[in-house]
XYZ file of C-alpha atoms in Angstrom:
749
model
C -0.157 0.175 0.424
C 1.382 3.139 -0.472
C 1.605 5.921 2.424
C 2.149 9.454 3.005
C 4.372 11.431 5.846
C 1.567 15.041 5.547
C 3.518 17.660 7.999
C 1.755 20.460 8.835
C 3.873 23.986 10.800
C 1.454 26.406 12.491
C 1.772 29.617 14.091
C 5.098 29.643 14.534
C 5.704 33.157 14.279
C 2.756 34.804 15.387
C 2.215 38.302 14.758
C -1.407 40.976 15.408
C -4.757 40.262 16.578
C -6.819 42.169 14.255
C -10.006 44.012 16.805
C -12.922 42.057 17.938
C -15.456 42.955 15.997
C -13.848 45.050 13.585
C -14.185 42.604 11.073
C -16.104 42.573 8.253
C -17.080 39.119 6.158
C -15.757 38.818 3.384
C -17.040 38.555 -0.237
C -14.150 35.510 -1.674
C -14.255 32.782 -2.235
C -14.730 31.612 1.864
C -16.490 34.127 3.618
C -14.681 34.464 6.791
C -17.803 33.142 9.667
C -17.211 31.919 13.151
C -15.225 29.464 12.640
C -17.043 26.730 14.850
C -14.078 24.104 14.798
C -13.064 26.244 17.618
C -14.700 25.981 20.733
C -15.197 28.037 23.776
C -14.092 25.536 26.292
C -10.657 24.598 25.289
C -10.773 21.086 25.350
C -13.037 20.453 23.195
C -14.284 20.180 19.222
C -17.357 20.512 18.032
C -18.709 19.863 14.545
C -17.027 21.940 11.279
C -20.031 23.567 10.020
C -19.881 23.927 5.377
C -17.274 26.001 3.818
C -19.887 26.936 1.535
C -23.532 27.591 3.790
C -22.236 28.034 7.447
C -24.631 24.949 7.778
C -23.498 21.637 8.976
C -22.678 19.218 6.820
C -25.684 16.274 5.329
C -25.476 12.976 5.992
C -21.478 13.333 5.406
C -19.589 10.161 4.379
C -16.853 8.520 6.530
C -13.938 8.386 5.256
C -12.308 5.665 4.025
C -8.920 4.903 6.618
C -6.444 6.435 6.049
C -3.542 4.053 8.094
C -1.212 5.618 6.179
C -1.330 8.814 7.442
C 0.414 9.801 10.420
C 0.233 13.691 11.625
C 1.920 15.762 14.876
C 0.345 18.462 15.026
C 1.484 21.619 18.236
C 0.210 24.582 19.818
C 1.166 26.829 22.204
C -1.281 30.137 22.696
C -0.722 30.624 26.688
C 3.398 31.288 27.581
C 5.729 31.551 31.204
C 7.173 34.574 31.943
C 6.595 37.951 30.072
C 6.157 36.102 26.727
C 2.982 37.298 25.112
C 0.205 35.035 24.793
C -1.587 34.169 21.927
C -5.407 33.726 21.075
C -5.337 30.770 19.114
C -3.417 28.027 18.143
C -4.084 25.236 20.632
C -7.392 26.226 19.161
C -5.674 26.087 16.199
C -4.373 22.649 16.409
C -8.044 21.047 18.077
C -9.713 22.192 15.223
C -6.669 20.406 12.342
C -6.907 17.229 14.535
C -10.835 17.384 14.169
C -10.862 17.732 10.839
C -9.052 14.752 9.808
C -10.775 12.333 12.349
C -14.171 14.165 11.041
C -13.106 14.569 7.452
C -10.203 12.067 6.539
C -9.946 9.333 7.500
C -7.489 10.041 10.599
C -7.915 7.581 13.130
C -6.604 8.460 16.834
C -3.704 6.334 17.624
C -1.837 8.297 14.950
C -2.199 11.836 15.521
C 0.083 13.217 18.055
C -1.694 16.478 19.709
C -0.308 18.251 21.730
C -1.029 21.889 23.618
C -0.094 24.022 26.634
C -2.817 22.833 28.632
C -1.643 19.229 28.011
C -1.350 17.281 29.876
C 1.271 14.351 30.634
C 3.299 14.187 26.781
C 0.495 16.162 25.412
C 2.131 19.021 26.985
C 3.944 21.145 24.574
C 6.965 21.170 26.131
C 10.240 20.532 24.409
C 10.806 17.998 25.383
C 7.321 16.036 24.464
C 7.571 17.553 20.991
C 10.670 15.921 20.023
C 9.506 12.318 21.806
C 7.030 12.527 19.611
C 8.186 12.745 16.242
C 10.709 10.753 17.658
C 7.780 7.754 18.453
C 6.662 7.824 14.677
C 10.055 6.744 14.145
C 9.114 2.594 14.680
C 5.592 3.026 13.165
C 6.526 5.446 9.921
C 7.237 2.884 6.763
C 8.156 3.460 3.732
C 4.896 4.752 0.834
C 3.741 6.908 4.801
C 2.149 10.468 4.679
C 2.280 12.657 7.987
C 0.807 16.611 8.571
C 3.107 18.216 11.265
C 1.315 21.754 12.661
C 2.991 24.478 14.951
C 0.874 27.072 16.913
C 2.944 29.132 18.090
C 5.924 31.538 18.929
C 9.115 31.516 17.110
C 12.218 33.521 16.458
C 14.905 33.992 14.357
C 18.287 34.761 16.999
C 22.228 36.334 14.658
C 23.270 36.692 11.263
C 24.325 34.572 8.355
C 26.088 31.713 9.567
C 25.377 31.553 12.829
C 21.450 32.343 12.141
C 19.245 29.873 14.075
C 14.576 29.623 13.929
C 13.235 28.455 16.990
C 9.473 26.538 17.551
C 9.461 28.777 21.743
C 8.012 25.537 23.801
C 5.800 26.448 26.319
C 8.574 25.415 29.088
C 10.526 27.495 26.565
C 13.407 30.331 28.363
C 13.995 32.805 25.824
C 15.193 35.130 28.612
C 18.954 35.064 26.515
C 20.403 33.015 23.276
C 22.264 30.365 26.095
C 19.140 30.003 26.683
C 17.656 29.726 24.080
C 19.347 26.854 22.341
C 18.902 24.272 25.362
C 15.365 25.737 25.600
C 14.348 26.564 22.074
C 12.971 23.725 19.797
C 15.806 23.878 16.294
C 13.803 23.736 13.500
C 16.767 22.237 11.793
C 16.665 19.705 14.488
C 13.317 18.926 14.423
C 14.099 19.459 10.547
C 17.022 16.080 10.594
C 14.264 13.371 13.339
C 11.844 14.237 10.425
C 13.941 13.582 7.810
C 14.784 10.442 9.766
C 12.054 9.611 9.106
C 11.097 6.419 6.268
C 8.617 9.136 4.713
C 7.119 9.085 0.905
C 5.530 12.966 2.075
C 6.272 15.749 3.531
C 2.813 18.629 3.993
C 4.049 21.546 5.828
C 1.443 24.289 6.917
C 3.577 27.228 8.463
C 1.544 30.103 9.763
C 4.727 31.677 11.352
C 5.255 35.188 12.498
C 1.853 36.977 14.203
C 2.153 38.890 17.296
C 5.580 40.272 18.323
C 6.408 37.350 21.087
C 7.619 40.247 23.669
C 5.297 42.463 25.505
C 5.513 46.545 25.453
C 5.166 46.615 21.073
C 2.032 47.703 20.210
C 1.346 46.032 16.057
C 5.255 45.629 15.877
C 5.181 42.125 14.266
C 7.023 39.392 14.770
C 7.823 39.131 11.594
C 9.194 35.802 9.031
C 12.859 35.413 8.641
C 14.997 33.871 5.487
C 16.179 31.197 8.551
C 13.192 30.140 9.322
C 11.333 29.350 6.219
C 14.670 27.396 5.384
C 14.515 25.668 8.888
C 12.172 22.744 8.436
C 13.136 21.775 5.398
C 13.679 18.062 4.629
C 16.402 16.081 2.646
C 17.452 12.713 2.652
C 18.750 10.935 5.626
C 22.345 10.526 5.293
C 21.815 7.179 7.399
C 19.300 6.159 4.017
C 21.562 7.706 0.450
C 19.988 5.270 -1.343
C 16.843 5.960 -0.622
C 14.201 8.149 -3.151
C 13.878 11.370 -1.511
C 10.354 12.009 0.001
C 8.633 14.649 -1.550
C 8.015 17.676 0.476
C 5.203 20.289 0.017
C 6.191 23.868 2.659
C 3.064 26.662 3.218
C 4.090 29.423 4.182
C 1.104 32.001 6.331
C 3.240 34.724 4.693
C 6.322 35.862 2.989
C 9.924 36.565 4.523
C 9.660 40.067 5.959
C 5.594 40.273 6.441
C 3.796 38.822 9.568
C 0.998 36.946 10.102
C -2.386 37.837 11.744
C -5.204 36.168 14.220
C -9.051 37.647 14.138
C -10.936 37.328 16.980
C -14.110 36.312 14.685
C -12.365 33.985 12.831
C -11.213 32.205 15.874
C -8.417 31.092 14.295
C -5.100 32.495 13.021
C -5.997 34.123 9.675
C -3.830 31.979 7.698
C -5.120 28.581 9.961
C -8.413 29.383 9.633
C -8.531 30.246 4.922
C -6.465 26.312 5.924
C -9.822 24.954 7.024
C -11.880 25.510 4.242
C -9.568 25.819 1.940
C -9.241 22.113 2.401
C -13.510 22.049 2.324
C -13.105 23.918 -0.439
C -11.070 22.610 -3.369
C -11.269 18.560 -2.581
C -12.131 17.364 -5.328
C -14.290 14.655 -7.495
C -14.297 11.388 -7.501
C -11.713 10.815 -4.587
C -12.313 13.800 -2.189
C -8.177 14.661 -3.570
C -6.769 17.816 -1.793
C -4.134 18.820 -3.943
C -1.428 20.539 -3.377
C -1.591 23.224 -6.395
C -5.506 23.819 -5.638
C -4.910 24.661 -2.580
C -2.397 26.521 -2.601
C -3.942 28.913 -4.304
C -6.540 28.872 -2.085
C -5.173 30.504 0.737
C -3.431 32.908 -0.931
C -6.408 34.467 -2.808
C -8.699 34.544 0.397
C -5.775 35.266 2.414
C -4.256 38.486 0.327
C -8.690 39.202 0.098
C -9.474 39.301 4.416
C -5.791 41.549 4.396
C -6.700 43.885 2.175
C -9.848 44.118 4.002
C -8.946 44.249 6.797
C -5.906 46.992 5.531
C -9.507 50.012 4.123
C -9.844 49.891 7.659
C -5.922 49.981 9.666
C -4.195 52.634 10.098
C -0.780 50.893 9.445
C -0.083 48.707 6.076
C -1.099 44.972 6.942
C 0.729 42.231 4.196
C 0.218 39.370 4.682
C 1.125 36.762 1.640
C 1.301 33.010 2.215
C 3.882 30.821 -0.713
C 4.064 27.914 -1.048
C 8.059 25.741 -1.505
C 8.365 22.042 -2.938
C 10.308 20.061 -3.440
C 11.092 16.640 -5.444
C 7.351 17.296 -6.677
C 7.013 14.880 -9.270
C 3.370 15.414 -10.660
C 0.359 16.070 -8.973
C 0.334 16.038 -4.690
C -1.787 14.568 -2.983
C -2.823 16.244 0.632
C -5.269 14.021 2.482
C -8.963 12.726 0.556
C -11.944 14.950 2.309
C -15.145 12.038 2.746
C -17.159 14.829 0.865
C -16.134 17.085 -2.212
C -16.718 20.178 -3.009
C -19.450 20.884 -4.817
C -18.162 23.759 -6.959
C -14.310 22.603 -6.501
C -11.917 25.618 -8.668
C -9.758 25.308 -11.645
C -7.281 23.904 -11.879
C -3.486 26.103 -11.700
C -2.255 27.122 -15.024
C 1.166 28.369 -13.949
C 4.632 27.743 -12.325
C 7.166 28.720 -10.452
C 10.852 26.961 -9.854
C 13.913 28.080 -8.149
C 16.626 27.808 -9.476
C 19.638 26.849 -6.851
C 23.288 26.016 -8.179
C 25.813 24.039 -5.915
C 28.590 25.983 -5.530
C 26.599 29.521 -5.749
C 26.430 31.389 -8.566
C 27.019 29.275 -11.507
C 26.009 29.560 -14.876
C 22.533 28.947 -15.521
C 20.477 27.978 -18.642
C 17.012 26.473 -19.286
C 16.138 24.906 -22.872
C 19.930 26.211 -24.499
C 18.811 29.817 -22.993
C 21.469 31.403 -20.364
C 19.895 32.971 -17.743
C 22.368 33.806 -15.388
C 23.292 32.130 -12.392
C 21.699 30.802 -9.768
C 19.910 31.162 -7.613
C 17.064 32.708 -9.975
C 12.831 32.624 -9.872
C 11.289 31.572 -12.972
C 7.343 31.027 -13.927
C 6.673 28.412 -16.365
C 4.601 27.199 -17.865
C 3.804 23.037 -16.642
C 6.202 20.559 -18.193
C 9.159 19.384 -18.732
C 12.559 21.781 -18.846
C 16.267 20.219 -19.461
C 17.925 23.030 -17.236
C 22.761 23.312 -17.027
C 24.236 24.790 -14.710
C 27.970 25.814 -15.493
C 31.142 27.048 -13.461
C 34.387 27.338 -14.152
C 36.430 24.178 -12.145
C 33.711 21.848 -12.404
C 32.136 19.690 -14.973
C 28.926 21.477 -16.696
C 26.507 19.180 -15.319
C 22.316 19.315 -16.723
C 19.324 17.214 -15.064
C 15.931 17.277 -16.953
C 13.483 18.682 -13.877
C 9.319 18.201 -14.582
C 7.009 21.695 -13.443
C 3.120 21.419 -12.035
C 0.848 23.199 -11.982
C 0.454 25.373 -8.895
C 3.802 24.696 -6.757
C 6.913 26.784 -6.565
C 9.330 23.426 -7.104
C 13.019 24.343 -6.224
C 15.404 22.281 -7.498
C 19.006 21.748 -6.884
C 21.945 21.453 -9.466
C 25.459 19.369 -7.915
C 28.010 20.263 -9.174
C 31.273 18.107 -9.404
C 34.887 19.724 -9.244
C 37.035 18.965 -12.563
C 38.986 16.646 -10.290
C 38.638 16.034 -7.051
C 39.884 14.678 -4.491
C 39.068 12.966 -0.481
C 40.144 16.279 0.985
C 37.538 18.121 -0.755
C 34.483 15.265 -0.669
C 34.916 16.091 3.067
C 34.266 19.591 3.014
C 31.234 19.698 0.939
C 29.955 16.745 2.886
C 30.979 18.960 6.108
C 28.708 21.617 3.688
C 25.847 20.136 3.863
C 25.481 19.920 7.232
C 26.545 23.148 8.372
C 29.837 22.225 9.805
C 31.790 25.467 8.869
C 35.041 25.240 10.117
C 34.922 21.634 9.615
C 34.562 22.478 5.661
C 36.072 25.500 5.990
C 39.515 22.996 7.317
C 38.656 20.549 4.807
C 38.880 22.731 1.437
C 42.077 24.476 3.526
C 43.405 21.066 3.399
C 42.266 20.793 -0.728
C 43.996 23.628 -1.826
C 47.514 22.433 -0.246
C 47.099 19.574 -2.117
C 45.744 20.516 -5.857
C 46.934 24.095 -6.005
C 45.151 24.941 -9.185
C 41.802 23.379 -8.133
C 39.464 25.954 -9.515
C 36.423 24.616 -7.989
C 38.689 24.371 -3.869
C 39.643 27.827 -4.450
C 36.369 29.094 -5.148
C 33.879 26.475 -1.844
C 36.743 27.623 0.743
C 36.544 31.375 -1.068
C 32.741 31.566 -0.179
C 32.816 29.994 3.584
C 35.395 32.662 4.096
C 33.060 35.320 2.917
C 30.488 33.710 4.553
C 32.698 34.066 7.354
C 33.306 37.563 6.854
C 37.428 36.375 6.924
C 37.336 39.263 3.995
C 40.947 39.462 3.683
C 41.528 35.178 4.336
C 39.465 35.764 0.906
C 41.634 38.518 -1.147
C 44.474 36.061 0.398
C 43.619 32.667 -1.267
C 42.187 34.334 -4.675
C 45.078 36.861 -4.649
C 47.279 33.670 -4.498
C 44.920 31.696 -7.171
C 45.130 33.972 -9.519
C 49.532 34.484 -9.183
C 49.254 31.009 -10.450
C 46.334 30.873 -13.423
C 46.741 35.013 -13.699
C 44.708 34.284 -17.602
C 41.778 33.195 -15.861
C 39.311 36.403 -16.663
C 37.044 34.572 -14.129
C 39.432 33.877 -10.964
C 40.016 37.146 -11.625
C 36.814 38.545 -11.342
C 36.190 37.005 -8.334
C 38.964 38.399 -7.041
C 38.086 42.074 -7.726
C 34.503 41.257 -5.933
C 36.621 39.691 -3.209
C 38.426 43.432 -3.305
C 35.453 45.502 -3.313
C 33.761 43.469 -0.410
C 36.942 44.098 1.598
C 37.408 48.145 1.028
C 33.641 48.715 1.291
C 34.149 46.875 5.308
C 35.027 48.316 9.091
C 38.002 46.451 9.726
C 36.869 46.074 12.671
C 34.266 43.848 10.610
C 36.385 41.334 9.331
C 37.289 37.723 10.425
C 39.745 37.038 9.556
C 42.979 34.541 10.900
C 44.684 33.112 8.836
C 48.437 34.763 8.259
C 49.704 37.104 5.865
C 51.570 37.310 3.023
C 55.081 39.631 4.003
C 53.715 41.324 0.385
C 49.424 40.881 1.081
C 47.525 43.916 0.202
C 46.652 46.532 2.235
C 42.811 47.217 2.876
C 43.751 51.263 2.219
C 44.677 50.209 -1.075
C 41.608 47.858 -1.745
C 39.716 49.709 -3.684
C 42.169 50.840 -6.361
C 43.620 46.928 -7.107
C 39.148 46.183 -7.387
C 38.910 48.486 -10.618
C 43.129 46.706 -11.721
C 41.778 43.709 -11.056
C 38.329 44.215 -12.685
C 39.985 46.210 -15.578
C 41.661 42.943 -16.364
C 39.540 40.742 -16.892
C 37.188 42.719 -18.793
C 40.650 42.352 -21.160
C 41.396 38.741 -21.280
C 36.987 38.720 -21.335
C 35.259 41.654 -21.643
C 31.457 39.813 -22.588
C 31.266 37.128 -19.458
C 28.471 38.250 -17.693
C 30.514 37.729 -14.069
C 33.727 40.669 -15.835
C 31.439 42.769 -16.182
C 29.610 43.471 -12.818
C 32.795 42.527 -10.616
C 33.457 45.423 -12.967
C 30.887 48.271 -12.109
C 31.263 46.876 -8.130
C 34.988 48.001 -8.164
C 34.064 51.251 -10.457
C 30.931 51.671 -7.369
C 34.190 52.574 -4.952
C 35.043 55.840 -6.284
C 32.549 59.023 -7.025
C 34.046 59.724 -10.004
C 34.028 56.362 -11.226
C 30.078 55.498 -10.580
C 29.420 56.297 -14.700
C 30.455 53.536 -15.790
C 30.090 51.855 -13.144
C 26.163 51.888 -14.471
C 27.919 51.636 -18.082
C 29.463 47.954 -17.156
C 26.111 46.770 -15.668
C 23.790 47.703 -18.452
C 26.124 45.342 -20.150
C 25.796 42.673 -17.559
C 22.056 43.217 -18.315
C 22.109 42.756 -22.357
C 25.178 39.741 -22.057
C 22.699 38.423 -18.771
C 18.940 40.227 -19.267
C 17.163 37.576 -16.873
C 19.948 37.511 -14.296
C 18.898 40.516 -11.510
C 22.301 41.330 -10.523
C 22.972 43.205 -13.430
C 19.504 45.105 -12.540
C 20.811 45.405 -8.985
C 23.648 46.901 -9.596
C 22.431 50.260 -12.130
C 20.091 50.905 -9.624
C 22.316 50.330 -6.116
C 24.806 53.216 -8.372
C 22.022 55.527 -8.499
C 21.913 55.446 -5.093
C 24.905 55.627 -4.057
C 24.715 58.663 -7.346
C 21.556 59.952 -5.462
C 19.149 59.389 -7.953
C 16.345 58.354 -6.309
C 13.853 57.757 -9.647
C 16.382 56.430 -11.545
C 17.857 53.922 -9.205
C 13.714 52.315 -8.303
C 12.779 50.627 -11.630
C 16.135 48.277 -11.116
C 15.799 47.679 -8.489
C 12.991 46.875 -8.925
C 13.340 44.469 -11.328
C 15.752 42.941 -10.510
C 13.264 41.608 -6.859
C 10.913 40.509 -9.520
C 13.574 38.558 -11.199
C 14.009 37.114 -7.925
C 12.210 38.164 -5.003
C 14.459 36.915 -1.574
C 17.498 38.728 -2.621
C 18.624 40.563 0.616
C 20.459 43.664 -0.790
C 17.756 45.424 -3.992
C 15.320 44.992 -0.843
C 17.915 46.948 1.273
C 18.609 49.576 -1.169
C 14.856 50.829 -2.339
C 14.218 51.652 1.496
C 16.936 53.309 1.298
C 15.525 54.969 -2.111
C 11.782 55.461 -0.710
C 13.413 56.419 3.147
C 15.586 59.021 1.049
C 12.260 59.467 -0.984
C 10.276 60.851 1.275
C 7.460 57.376 0.466
C 8.033 56.695 4.247
C 4.436 54.484 3.719
C 6.960 51.965 0.982
C 10.198 52.531 3.032
C 9.038 50.214 6.054
C 7.667 47.985 3.628
C 10.759 47.216 2.866
C 13.327 47.470 5.881
C 10.221 45.160 6.996
C 11.798 42.520 4.716
C 14.926 43.280 4.449
C 15.050 42.496 8.344
C 13.278 39.747 7.646
C 16.554 38.501 5.725
C 18.707 37.424 8.387
C 20.645 35.117 7.283
C 22.040 36.825 3.960
C 24.548 39.429 5.445
C 26.116 38.933 8.932
C 26.831 42.684 9.162
C 24.710 43.455 12.943
C 25.647 47.371 12.258
C 23.691 47.013 8.994
C 20.763 45.356 10.171
C 20.760 47.467 13.494
C 20.295 50.083 10.643
C 16.966 48.292 9.413
C 15.234 48.039 12.618
C 16.576 51.837 13.905
C 15.435 53.361 10.621
C 11.448 51.526 11.137
C 12.102 52.430 14.702
C 12.158 56.380 13.227
C 9.452 55.247 11.002
C 6.907 54.246 13.414
C 7.664 57.696 15.557
C 7.076 59.787 12.162
C 3.667 57.743 12.115
C 3.017 57.672 15.270
C 2.848 60.989 15.606
C 0.976 61.596 12.551
C -2.018 59.248 13.450
C -2.660 60.518 16.891
C -4.917 58.969 19.840
C -5.386 55.094 20.356
C -3.556 54.511 16.983
C -1.067 56.912 17.501
C 0.234 55.945 20.538
C 0.172 51.431 19.328
C 1.801 52.858 17.020
C 4.070 54.115 19.241
C 4.822 51.444 21.102
C 6.092 49.324 18.227
C 8.943 52.669 17.278
C 10.481 50.744 20.938
C 10.079 47.664 19.439
C 12.024 48.558 17.179
C 14.408 49.945 18.704
C 14.943 47.390 21.034
C 15.829 44.807 18.022
C 18.694 47.809 16.465
C 19.833 47.741 20.586
C 20.127 43.590 20.320
C 22.764 43.596 17.208
C 24.471 46.770 18.340
C 24.322 47.976 21.523
C 25.259 51.930 21.232
C 23.816 51.969 17.770
C 27.198 53.766 16.158
C 27.274 51.416 13.963
C 23.868 51.599 12.730
C 24.182 55.649 12.403
C 27.494 55.304 10.892
C 25.561 52.628 7.982
C 22.635 54.819 7.777
C 24.119 58.226 7.520
C 26.559 56.761 4.428
C 22.985 55.477 2.611
C 21.912 59.381 3.010
C 18.720 58.696 5.030
C 20.122 59.389 8.243
C 19.139 63.486 7.837
C 15.201 62.187 8.137
C 15.266 59.923 10.323
C 16.857 62.742 12.638
C 13.784 65.112 14.864
C 12.237 60.389 15.481
C 15.341 59.530 17.473
C 15.876 58.593 21.078
C 17.662 62.395 22.132
C 20.642 60.651 23.056
C 20.784 58.611 19.385
C 20.145 62.336 17.717
C 23.490 63.316 19.785
C 25.009 60.714 17.582
C 24.225 61.862 14.548
C 24.557 66.326 14.991
C 27.962 65.410 17.096
C 29.928 63.713 15.022
C 29.939 61.219 17.434
C 30.866 58.399 14.649
C 32.937 58.185 11.773
C 31.285 57.528 8.454
C 33.691 55.294 5.851
C 34.100 55.974 2.668
C 31.862 56.104 -0.209
C 30.138 52.592 0.320
C 29.519 53.221 3.977
C 30.709 49.681 4.805
C 27.506 48.510 4.046
C 27.258 44.743 2.323
C 27.675 44.248 -1.283
C 25.694 42.503 -2.906
C 27.123 38.972 -5.015
C 30.174 37.314 -3.311
C 29.351 36.723 -0.523
C 26.009 36.972 0.348
C 24.883 33.776 0.163
C 25.528 30.755 2.351
C 28.623 29.085 0.443
């Protein structure tokens, strides 16, 4: 018998609760109504009403027993100490169980329900949650499916390679990073435990990011982060390397940088409510199948309608856009089968999005013979089969077939093999896959010593150095490699990018540890050397996009060279028109020149091609802020703060939060009254977040001053922070302002 594991994870980072009584029914497909799935008595559930009519279902068929399906459902509403309580997570979890048992044929003994008010092993403690996953180990077999539903608070801590995301169990102690490591549920650890199960399919729903977990922050939400969106990804188990990789479908309540909401009228988190409605509404004939693509469309459409309705009455921006990411999908994926098919199921989805990534990153990607640019890339495609080719110097070209399924956002990662390899390199790749970075770096360093001609080893090691903020070490490594291969234009371009990155950094931000060669270049000369290396690469290979990108970034370092930077970036876009980095470079250069109307469309084009482009969101926020477009600035800063895994610059991340603090203070003063007070309290919350990254805020002010926005913030900052700007209490570095350049080293290797 074919068996499956379905995972639903809900409510990890929860946000604002819509005011009681303020909601009116939506006019969309699913009309909000008080949900009878979430009872007044927290220990009981009552029968669900019909999604279309609001009436109890009439003589519904009994669902066939789903003996191949399992579920872990966790809901935490009440937390200890100062952690903010939430309204509906425990009811959300109970409503999901009610639906699975009564309408989808799940056996009671195939479901583990853990809540904050549960008793014994049904209490949602860290130990019980992990033990519940492990308890499936002997029961789940190949072909099975499981549902995991997590509802409660979730937070992310750290930046770059050190960033981690946690689900907060009922017994969490979140007062310090150490206590959180000890008592929180690390989502990557949870994913490893789930991946160890023998399941063939995982369907994961994350209703993450509702209320800020800490008190006194007004309307400030706990936005979805890239760290959390990556945390619960199912991967093939290392214990079973020959096993077929499982299908994994992950639904998120919102995009990175957005927040999810609760609605007292719906008696659920908004995303959870529409999951319950959607499963009933898209159950298709003949067997009540709920396909993931149909459900994804339903969730996106109806949650966005709810957001628009609430936005029309709110005094602040409301954005909640559900998304779905799928891996190892080979056809329509059925999540559950309902006993009662919908009377009017929706039409089938027609398009799909794919994300094409490579390992190592930044390889050139072609689709059906057309060069797209460097990975990662996002494309909207018609369903069907496509041929993807990934190429990178020092690696064997790798071609693979992908199947695009309608209605899904699918992720494909193409792993390139080096042209020549050794045991140390292979060890490094294995350590990197496990995120054991010190061991990966040591292995790649040994690989370079064993084979000084290995471009693949140099690239992997340089990426690891840059991701760990070891900029000088990356420069020295690539300088040595370029001396061995002086005619290698791609290698010269990578060295120029590393030099540009290093030149734009404050020395205190560099974590390099390696001893330096006696004739090593000094940081004060890095900008000139970056230009020299990039121009030399351009002489060798003027028609390579990566060379023109390197030339563009080198030219951004000096004000007089920025018109030339724009020309180089424009050339890159003509060579690879589907690569977002060239458009970003044009926009970045215009922003440095304070030509914001010219910068904005270029940055928006980059985001159209790669929505998760952190640096583009950051630069767009600076442009809107400098132009006085505060609402769009708030939206882009919020998105930028969600990309904790994409930067290791604490001053830069603190600056994003401090800018939001000033913008919310300004907006609170404009709105006034009780609403204005709530907005002003959010301002204090953002300042607190900024100080978590940069306690003195000096680095944050340095970044914001160099970015041209601090003058707009002065009147809305605390007096002690205004003093840093007014008295020159901080030094402002050179033109790039110590801001992390995009591109080289921006992604985890």
